Amino acid sequence: MVDDNCPVENDSPKDRDSATSDSTCDKQVKRRDFIGGAIGAVCAGAVGAIAGAPAVHASGKFRWRMVTTWPPRFPIFQTGAEDFARKVKLMSGGRLSIDVFAGGELVPPLSVFDAVSSGTVQVGNGAAYYWAGKAPEAQFFTAIPFGLTAQQMNAWLYYGGGQKVWNDVYAPFNLVAFPIANSGVQMGGWFNKKIETMADLQGLKMRIPGLGGKVMNKAGVNVVLLPASELYTSLERGVLDALEWAGPYHDMKLGFYRAAKYYYYPGWHEPGSVIELIINSKAWNSLPKDLQAIVTAASTEANVRALAEFDSRNGEALEVLVDKYRVKLIKFPDEVLRGLHGLADETMTELVESNPKVKKVHDAFMAFSRKVEPWTKMSERAYMEAKGL
Ligand code: CA
């Protein structure tokens, strides 16, 4: 079953090595709901209209199109992309306007990378680990299990050399990239079975995509991939014993608290997922410096605001989940987290050994981790401990 190849949320759709046709993905987007609203029924039809659509240059004005991997109205990611476009237009006095299309409105979600790479459209918005099938090393620019937090990722990308490594990875694809949002640490997921030891994971049926899924698979979990629209009923009917989605804000909207007994934390598999803005390098190079500066500044602002919105909305939602819906929050036992960490290291070693490009990015990522983590330990962590958190 490959439905999960069609990304609708802020995590990896699944192992990108498996191919899913655009038409399959297209159908899924059409039938998926998010927050009660039908996903746009405009997948077909619009695609044919985009051929040969260069940026419009007239009197120094540019008109770009941005395609995203998100459903229409998808909170924070899609709404953030639209807010970014509005601000770029305002700040540039209308010299750069970007029309934003949700997943499936112009191209299927999984065609975003190719559409921007080929120059069919100028801009894309999604997550680098969706393209793991084309470039497994891209996964580091979203999140890896037990990897960097949002704050640490921003440090790496903006000041630690990460941006250059990212641009080097994307250069062969004619792309430049910027972080444009971050989910922060996600939740570990909804479970109908208590997880007290690693043995409790054996045979568990769980929806968890990406590298996290590979780690869980090593732990004996039967990783199930289902489309978003089927998650709630699958959990309720016992087709799934567990699933992970995002954080309290998005999870509450999907109603998982009505179908699961326990809500586990932390999201060891997605400690701070970066959402990317990708721009076709020819389109980027055609922009005058001031417009490039506006795009850079607006994406940085969007990145900061998205994390702030997540923290704010997750905090509010968590309160409702606990106070109103009586959700039982449980931290994964240390033994389980240690076990998963060991399996994550094993998964990463296999990936690094299989691909020199992965190794190059991995080494840069780990070098930065080693540099930033001692500081995190005596700043954020020590402070939180001192505060009693
Ligand atoms: Ca997730």
Coordinates of C-alpha atoms and ligand atoms in Angstrom, one line a residue:
M1 CA 0.0 0.0 0.0
V2 CA 1.6 3.2 -1.1
D3 CA -1.0 5.8 -0.4
D4 CA 1.3 7.6 2.1
N5 CA 3.6 8.6 -0.8
C6 CA 1.4 11.6 -1.2
P7 CA 2.5 14.1 1.4
V8 CA -0.2 16.0 3.2
E9 CA 1.5 17.0 6.4
N10 CA 4.7 17.9 7.9
D11 CA 6.5 14.7 7.8
S12 CA 8.0 12.3 5.4
P13 CA 5.3 10.6 3.3
K14 CA 7.3 7.3 3.3
D15 CA 10.3 5.7 1.9
R16 CA 10.9 7.6 -1.3
D17 CA 12.5 4.6 -2.9
S18 CA 9.0 3.3 -3.7
A19 CA 7.6 5.0 -6.7
T20 CA 4.1 6.3 -6.8
S21 CA 2.6 7.7 -9.9
D22 CA 1.5 11.3 -9.9
S23 CA -2.0 10.2 -10.9
T24 CA -2.2 8.0 -7.8
C25 CA -1.0 10.9 -5.7
D26 CA -3.4 13.2 -7.4
K27 CA -6.4 11.1 -6.6
Q28 CA -5.4 10.9 -3.0
V29 CA -5.1 14.7 -2.7
K30 CA -8.6 15.0 -4.1
R31 CA -10.1 12.6 -1.6
R32 CA -8.2 13.8 1.4
D33 CA -9.7 16.0 4.0
F34 CA -8.0 18.2 6.4
I35 CA -9.9 19.8 9.2
G36 CA -13.2 18.9 7.7
G37 CA -12.6 20.7 4.5
A38 CA -12.4 19.0 1.2
I39 CA -9.0 19.1 -0.4
G40 CA -9.2 21.0 -3.7
A41 CA -10.9 19.2 -6.5
V42 CA -8.7 21.0 -9.0
C43 CA -5.9 18.5 -9.4
A44 CA -6.8 17.6 -12.9
G45 CA -7.3 20.2 -15.6
A46 CA -5.0 22.8 -14.3
V47 CA -1.8 20.8 -14.9
G48 CA -2.0 21.2 -18.7
A49 CA -2.2 24.9 -18.4
I50 CA 1.3 25.3 -16.9
A51 CA 3.5 24.3 -19.8
G52 CA 5.9 27.0 -20.9
A53 CA 5.3 29.4 -18.2
P54 CA 8.4 31.5 -17.6
A55 CA 8.5 34.3 -15.1
V56 CA 7.0 37.4 -16.6
H57 CA 9.4 40.2 -17.1
A58 CA 7.8 43.5 -17.9
S59 CA 9.0 46.9 -16.7
G60 CA 11.2 45.2 -14.1
K61 CA 8.2 43.3 -12.7
F62 CA 8.3 39.6 -12.0
R63 CA 5.3 37.3 -11.6
W64 CA 6.2 33.9 -10.2
R65 CA 4.2 30.8 -9.3
M66 CA 4.7 28.8 -6.1
V67 CA 3.5 25.2 -5.9
T68 CA 3.3 23.6 -2.5
T69 CA 3.0 20.0 -1.1
W70 CA 0.2 21.1 1.3
P71 CA -3.5 20.8 1.1
P72 CA -5.5 24.0 0.7
R73 CA -5.9 25.9 4.0
F74 CA -3.5 23.6 5.7
P75 CA -2.7 25.6 8.9
I76 CA 0.7 27.2 9.3
F77 CA 2.4 25.6 6.3
Q78 CA 0.0 26.6 3.5
T79 CA -1.3 29.7 5.3
G80 CA 2.4 30.6 6.0
A81 CA 3.3 30.2 2.3
E82 CA 0.5 32.5 1.3
D83 CA 1.4 35.1 4.0
F84 CA 5.0 35.0 2.7
A85 CA 3.8 35.7 -0.9
R86 CA 1.6 38.6 0.3
K87 CA 4.5 40.2 2.2
V88 CA 7.0 39.8 -0.7
K89 CA 4.5 41.6 -3.0
L90 CA 4.0 44.4 -0.4
M91 CA 7.7 44.9 0.4
S92 CA 8.6 45.0 -3.3
G93 CA 5.9 47.5 -4.2
G94 CA 4.3 44.9 -6.5
R95 CA 7.6 44.2 -8.4
L96 CA 7.6 40.6 -7.4
S97 CA 4.2 38.9 -7.1
I98 CA 4.0 35.2 -6.3
D99 CA 0.8 33.2 -7.0
V100 CA 0.5 30.3 -4.5
F101 CA -1.0 27.0 -5.5
A102 CA -1.7 24.2 -2.9
G103 CA -0.8 20.6 -3.6
G104 CA -2.7 19.3 -6.6
E105 CA -4.0 22.7 -7.7
L106 CA -1.3 23.1 -10.4
V107 CA 0.9 20.0 -10.0
P108 CA 0.5 17.0 -7.6
P109 CA 2.3 17.4 -4.3
L110 CA 5.1 15.0 -5.2
S111 CA 5.8 16.9 -8.5
V112 CA 6.7 20.1 -6.7
F113 CA 10.5 19.4 -6.7
D114 CA 10.5 18.5 -10.5
A115 CA 8.3 21.4 -11.4
V116 CA 10.7 23.9 -9.8
S117 CA 13.8 22.0 -10.9
S118 CA 12.7 22.1 -14.5
G119 CA 11.6 25.7 -14.3
T120 CA 8.0 24.9 -15.1
V121 CA 7.3 27.1 -12.1
Q122 CA 9.7 29.3 -10.2
V123 CA 9.0 28.4 -6.6
G124 CA 8.1 25.4 -4.5
N125 CA 7.3 24.9 -0.8
G126 CA 7.5 21.5 0.9
A127 CA 9.9 19.4 2.9
A128 CA 13.3 18.2 1.7
Y129 CA 12.8 14.6 3.0
Y130 CA 10.0 14.2 0.5
W131 CA 12.7 14.0 -2.1
A132 CA 14.7 11.3 -0.4
G133 CA 14.1 9.0 -3.4
K134 CA 16.0 11.5 -5.6
A135 CA 18.5 12.7 -3.0
P136 CA 18.6 10.7 0.2
E137 CA 21.0 13.3 1.6
A138 CA 18.2 15.9 1.4
Q139 CA 16.6 14.3 4.5
F140 CA 19.1 16.2 6.8
F141 CA 17.5 19.5 5.7
T142 CA 14.1 18.5 7.2
A143 CA 14.8 16.4 10.3
I144 CA 16.4 13.1 11.2
P145 CA 15.6 11.0 14.3
F146 CA 17.5 12.3 17.3
G147 CA 18.8 15.1 15.1
L148 CA 18.8 18.9 15.7
T149 CA 16.0 20.9 17.2
A150 CA 14.5 23.9 15.4
Q151 CA 16.7 26.3 17.3
Q152 CA 19.8 24.2 16.4
M153 CA 18.8 23.8 12.8
N154 CA 18.4 27.5 12.4
A155 CA 21.8 27.9 13.9
W156 CA 23.3 25.4 11.5
L157 CA 21.5 26.8 8.4
Y158 CA 22.0 30.6 9.1
Y159 CA 25.3 30.6 10.8
G160 CA 26.9 27.1 10.9
G161 CA 27.5 26.5 7.2
G162 CA 24.4 24.4 6.7
Q163 CA 22.9 26.7 4.1
K164 CA 25.9 26.2 1.8
V165 CA 25.8 22.4 2.2
W166 CA 22.1 22.5 1.3
N167 CA 22.7 24.7 -1.8
D168 CA 25.5 22.3 -2.9
V169 CA 23.1 19.4 -2.6
Y170 CA 20.4 21.2 -4.6
A171 CA 22.7 22.8 -7.2
P172 CA 22.6 19.8 -9.6
F173 CA 18.8 20.1 -9.5
N174 CA 18.9 23.9 -10.4
L175 CA 17.5 24.9 -7.1
V176 CA 18.3 27.2 -4.2
A177 CA 16.6 26.7 -0.9
F178 CA 15.7 28.6 2.2
P179 CA 14.0 27.4 5.5
I180 CA 10.5 28.9 5.6
A181 CA 8.9 27.2 8.5
N182 CA 9.6 24.7 11.3
S183 CA 7.3 22.5 13.3
G184 CA 9.5 22.4 16.4
V185 CA 9.6 19.1 18.3
Q186 CA 6.6 16.9 17.4
M187 CA 4.8 14.4 19.6
G188 CA 5.7 10.7 19.7
G189 CA 2.2 9.6 18.7
W190 CA -1.1 8.2 19.8
F191 CA -1.0 4.6 21.2
N192 CA -3.7 2.1 22.3
K193 CA -1.0 0.0 24.0
K194 CA 1.3 1.0 26.7
I195 CA 5.0 1.0 25.7
E196 CA 7.0 0.2 28.8
T197 CA 9.9 -1.7 27.2
M198 CA 11.3 -2.2 23.7
A199 CA 9.6 -5.6 23.7
D200 CA 6.2 -3.8 23.7
L201 CA 7.0 -2.5 20.3
Q202 CA 7.1 -6.0 18.8
G203 CA 4.3 -6.5 16.3
L204 CA 2.7 -3.1 17.0
K205 CA 0.9 -1.8 13.9
M206 CA 1.9 1.8 13.6
R207 CA 1.7 4.6 11.0
I208 CA 5.1 6.4 11.1
P209 CA 6.7 7.4 7.8
G210 CA 10.3 8.2 6.8
L211 CA 13.5 7.4 8.8
G212 CA 11.4 7.2 12.0
G213 CA 9.5 4.4 10.3
K214 CA 12.7 2.6 9.4
V215 CA 13.8 2.8 13.0
M216 CA 10.5 1.5 14.3
N217 CA 10.7 -1.3 11.8
K218 CA 14.0 -2.3 13.2
A219 CA 12.3 -2.4 16.6
G220 CA 9.8 -5.0 15.3
V221 CA 7.0 -2.6 14.6
N222 CA 4.8 -3.4 11.6
V223 CA 4.9 0.0 9.9
V224 CA 1.7 0.7 8.1
L225 CA 1.2 3.4 5.6
L226 CA -2.2 4.8 5.1
P227 CA -3.6 8.0 3.7
A228 CA -4.4 10.8 6.2
S229 CA -8.1 10.4 5.6
E230 CA -8.0 6.8 6.8
L231 CA -6.0 7.3 9.9
Y232 CA -8.7 8.1 12.4
T233 CA -11.0 5.2 11.5
S234 CA -8.0 2.8 11.3
L235 CA -7.0 3.7 14.8
E236 CA -10.5 3.5 16.1
R237 CA -11.1 0.1 14.5
G238 CA -7.8 -1.4 15.6
V239 CA -6.3 -1.6 12.1
L240 CA -3.6 0.6 13.7
D241 CA -2.4 0.3 17.2
A242 CA -0.6 3.6 17.0
L243 CA 0.2 6.5 14.8
E244 CA 2.2 9.7 14.8
W245 CA 1.1 12.8 13.0
A246 CA 2.4 16.1 14.2
G247 CA 1.8 18.0 17.4
P248 CA -1.2 18.8 19.7
Y249 CA -2.6 21.5 17.4
H250 CA -2.8 19.5 14.2
D251 CA -3.5 16.2 16.0
M252 CA -6.5 17.6 17.9
K253 CA -8.1 18.8 14.7
L254 CA -7.9 15.3 13.4
G255 CA -9.7 14.0 16.5
F256 CA -7.2 11.2 17.4
Y257 CA -7.9 11.7 21.1
R258 CA -11.2 10.0 20.6
A259 CA -9.6 6.9 19.2
A260 CA -6.5 6.4 21.3
K261 CA -5.8 5.9 25.0
Y262 CA -2.3 7.4 25.3
Y263 CA -0.5 10.3 23.8
Y264 CA 3.3 9.7 23.9
Y265 CA 6.1 12.2 23.9
P266 CA 8.7 13.3 22.8
G267 CA 8.8 13.1 19.0
W268 CA 12.2 11.6 18.9
H269 CA 11.8 11.0 15.1
E270 CA 11.0 14.6 14.2
P271 CA 12.7 17.0 16.6
G272 CA 12.3 20.1 14.4
S273 CA 11.1 19.6 10.9
V274 CA 12.3 22.3 8.5
I275 CA 9.9 23.3 5.7
E276 CA 11.7 24.5 2.6
L277 CA 11.2 27.3 0.1
I278 CA 12.9 26.1 -3.2
I279 CA 13.5 28.5 -6.1
N280 CA 14.6 27.6 -9.6
S281 CA 18.2 28.9 -9.8
K282 CA 17.7 30.6 -13.2
A283 CA 14.7 32.5 -11.8
W284 CA 16.6 33.3 -8.7
N285 CA 19.6 34.6 -10.6
S286 CA 17.3 36.7 -12.8
L287 CA 16.1 38.7 -9.8
P288 CA 17.8 42.0 -8.9
K289 CA 19.7 42.1 -5.6
D290 CA 17.0 44.1 -3.8
L291 CA 14.3 41.6 -4.7
Q292 CA 16.6 38.7 -3.7
A293 CA 17.1 40.5 -0.3
I294 CA 13.3 40.8 0.1
V295 CA 12.8 37.1 -0.6
T296 CA 15.6 36.1 1.8
A297 CA 14.2 38.4 4.5
A298 CA 10.6 37.3 4.1
S299 CA 11.5 33.6 4.2
T300 CA 13.5 34.2 7.4
E301 CA 10.6 36.1 8.9
A302 CA 8.2 33.3 7.9
N303 CA 10.5 30.7 9.5
V304 CA 10.6 32.5 12.8
R305 CA 6.8 33.1 12.8
A306 CA 5.9 29.5 12.0
L307 CA 7.8 28.2 14.9
A308 CA 6.2 30.8 17.2
E309 CA 2.8 29.9 15.8
F310 CA 3.4 26.2 16.5
D311 CA 4.6 26.8 20.0
S312 CA 1.6 29.0 20.8
R313 CA -1.0 26.8 19.2
N314 CA 0.4 23.6 20.5
G315 CA 0.4 25.0 24.0
E316 CA -3.2 26.0 23.7
A317 CA -4.2 22.7 22.2
L318 CA -2.4 20.7 24.8
E319 CA -4.3 22.4 27.5
V320 CA -7.6 21.5 25.8
L321 CA -6.6 17.9 25.2
V322 CA -5.7 17.4 28.9
D323 CA -8.4 19.5 30.6
K324 CA -11.3 18.9 28.3
Y325 CA -10.7 15.6 26.6
R326 CA -8.8 14.0 29.5
V327 CA -6.0 12.8 27.3
K328 CA -3.3 10.7 29.1
L329 CA 0.2 12.1 28.3
I330 CA 3.0 9.7 28.8
K331 CA 6.7 10.2 28.2
F332 CA 8.4 7.3 26.5
P333 CA 10.4 5.4 29.1
D334 CA 14.1 6.2 29.1
E335 CA 14.9 2.5 28.2
V336 CA 12.7 2.8 25.1
L337 CA 14.2 6.1 24.1
R338 CA 17.7 4.7 24.5
G339 CA 16.7 1.6 22.5
L340 CA 15.3 3.7 19.7
H341 CA 18.3 6.0 19.7
G342 CA 20.6 3.0 19.2
L343 CA 18.4 1.7 16.3
A344 CA 18.4 5.3 14.8
D345 CA 22.2 5.3 14.9
E346 CA 22.2 1.9 13.2
T347 CA 19.8 3.1 10.5
M348 CA 21.9 6.2 9.9
T349 CA 25.2 4.1 9.7
E350 CA 23.6 1.9 7.0
L351 CA 22.4 5.0 5.1
V352 CA 25.9 6.7 5.3
E353 CA 27.7 3.5 4.2
S354 CA 25.3 3.1 1.2
N355 CA 25.9 6.6 -0.3
P356 CA 28.9 9.0 -0.3
K357 CA 26.6 12.0 -0.8
V358 CA 24.8 11.1 2.4
K359 CA 28.1 10.7 4.2
K360 CA 29.2 14.2 3.1
V361 CA 26.0 15.9 4.5
H362 CA 26.0 13.6 7.5
D363 CA 29.5 14.6 8.4
A364 CA 28.8 18.3 8.2
F365 CA 25.6 17.8 10.2
M366 CA 27.3 15.8 12.9
A367 CA 30.3 18.2 13.1
F368 CA 27.8 21.0 13.8
S369 CA 25.9 18.9 16.3
R370 CA 29.0 18.2 18.3
K371 CA 29.7 21.9 18.3
V372 CA 26.3 23.2 19.3
E373 CA 25.2 20.5 21.7
P374 CA 27.6 21.3 24.6
W375 CA 26.2 24.9 24.4
T376 CA 22.6 23.7 24.4
K377 CA 23.3 21.5 27.4
M378 CA 24.5 24.4 29.5
S379 CA 22.1 27.0 28.2
E380 CA 18.6 25.9 27.2
R381 CA 18.7 22.5 29.0
A382 CA 20.4 23.7 32.2
Y383 CA 18.0 26.7 32.4
M384 CA 14.9 24.5 31.9
E385 CA 16.2 22.1 34.6
A386 CA 16.9 25.1 36.9
K387 CA 13.4 26.2 36.3
G388 CA 12.1 22.8 37.3
L389 CA 10.9 21.9 33.8
Ligands
CA1 CA 5.1 13.7 12.0

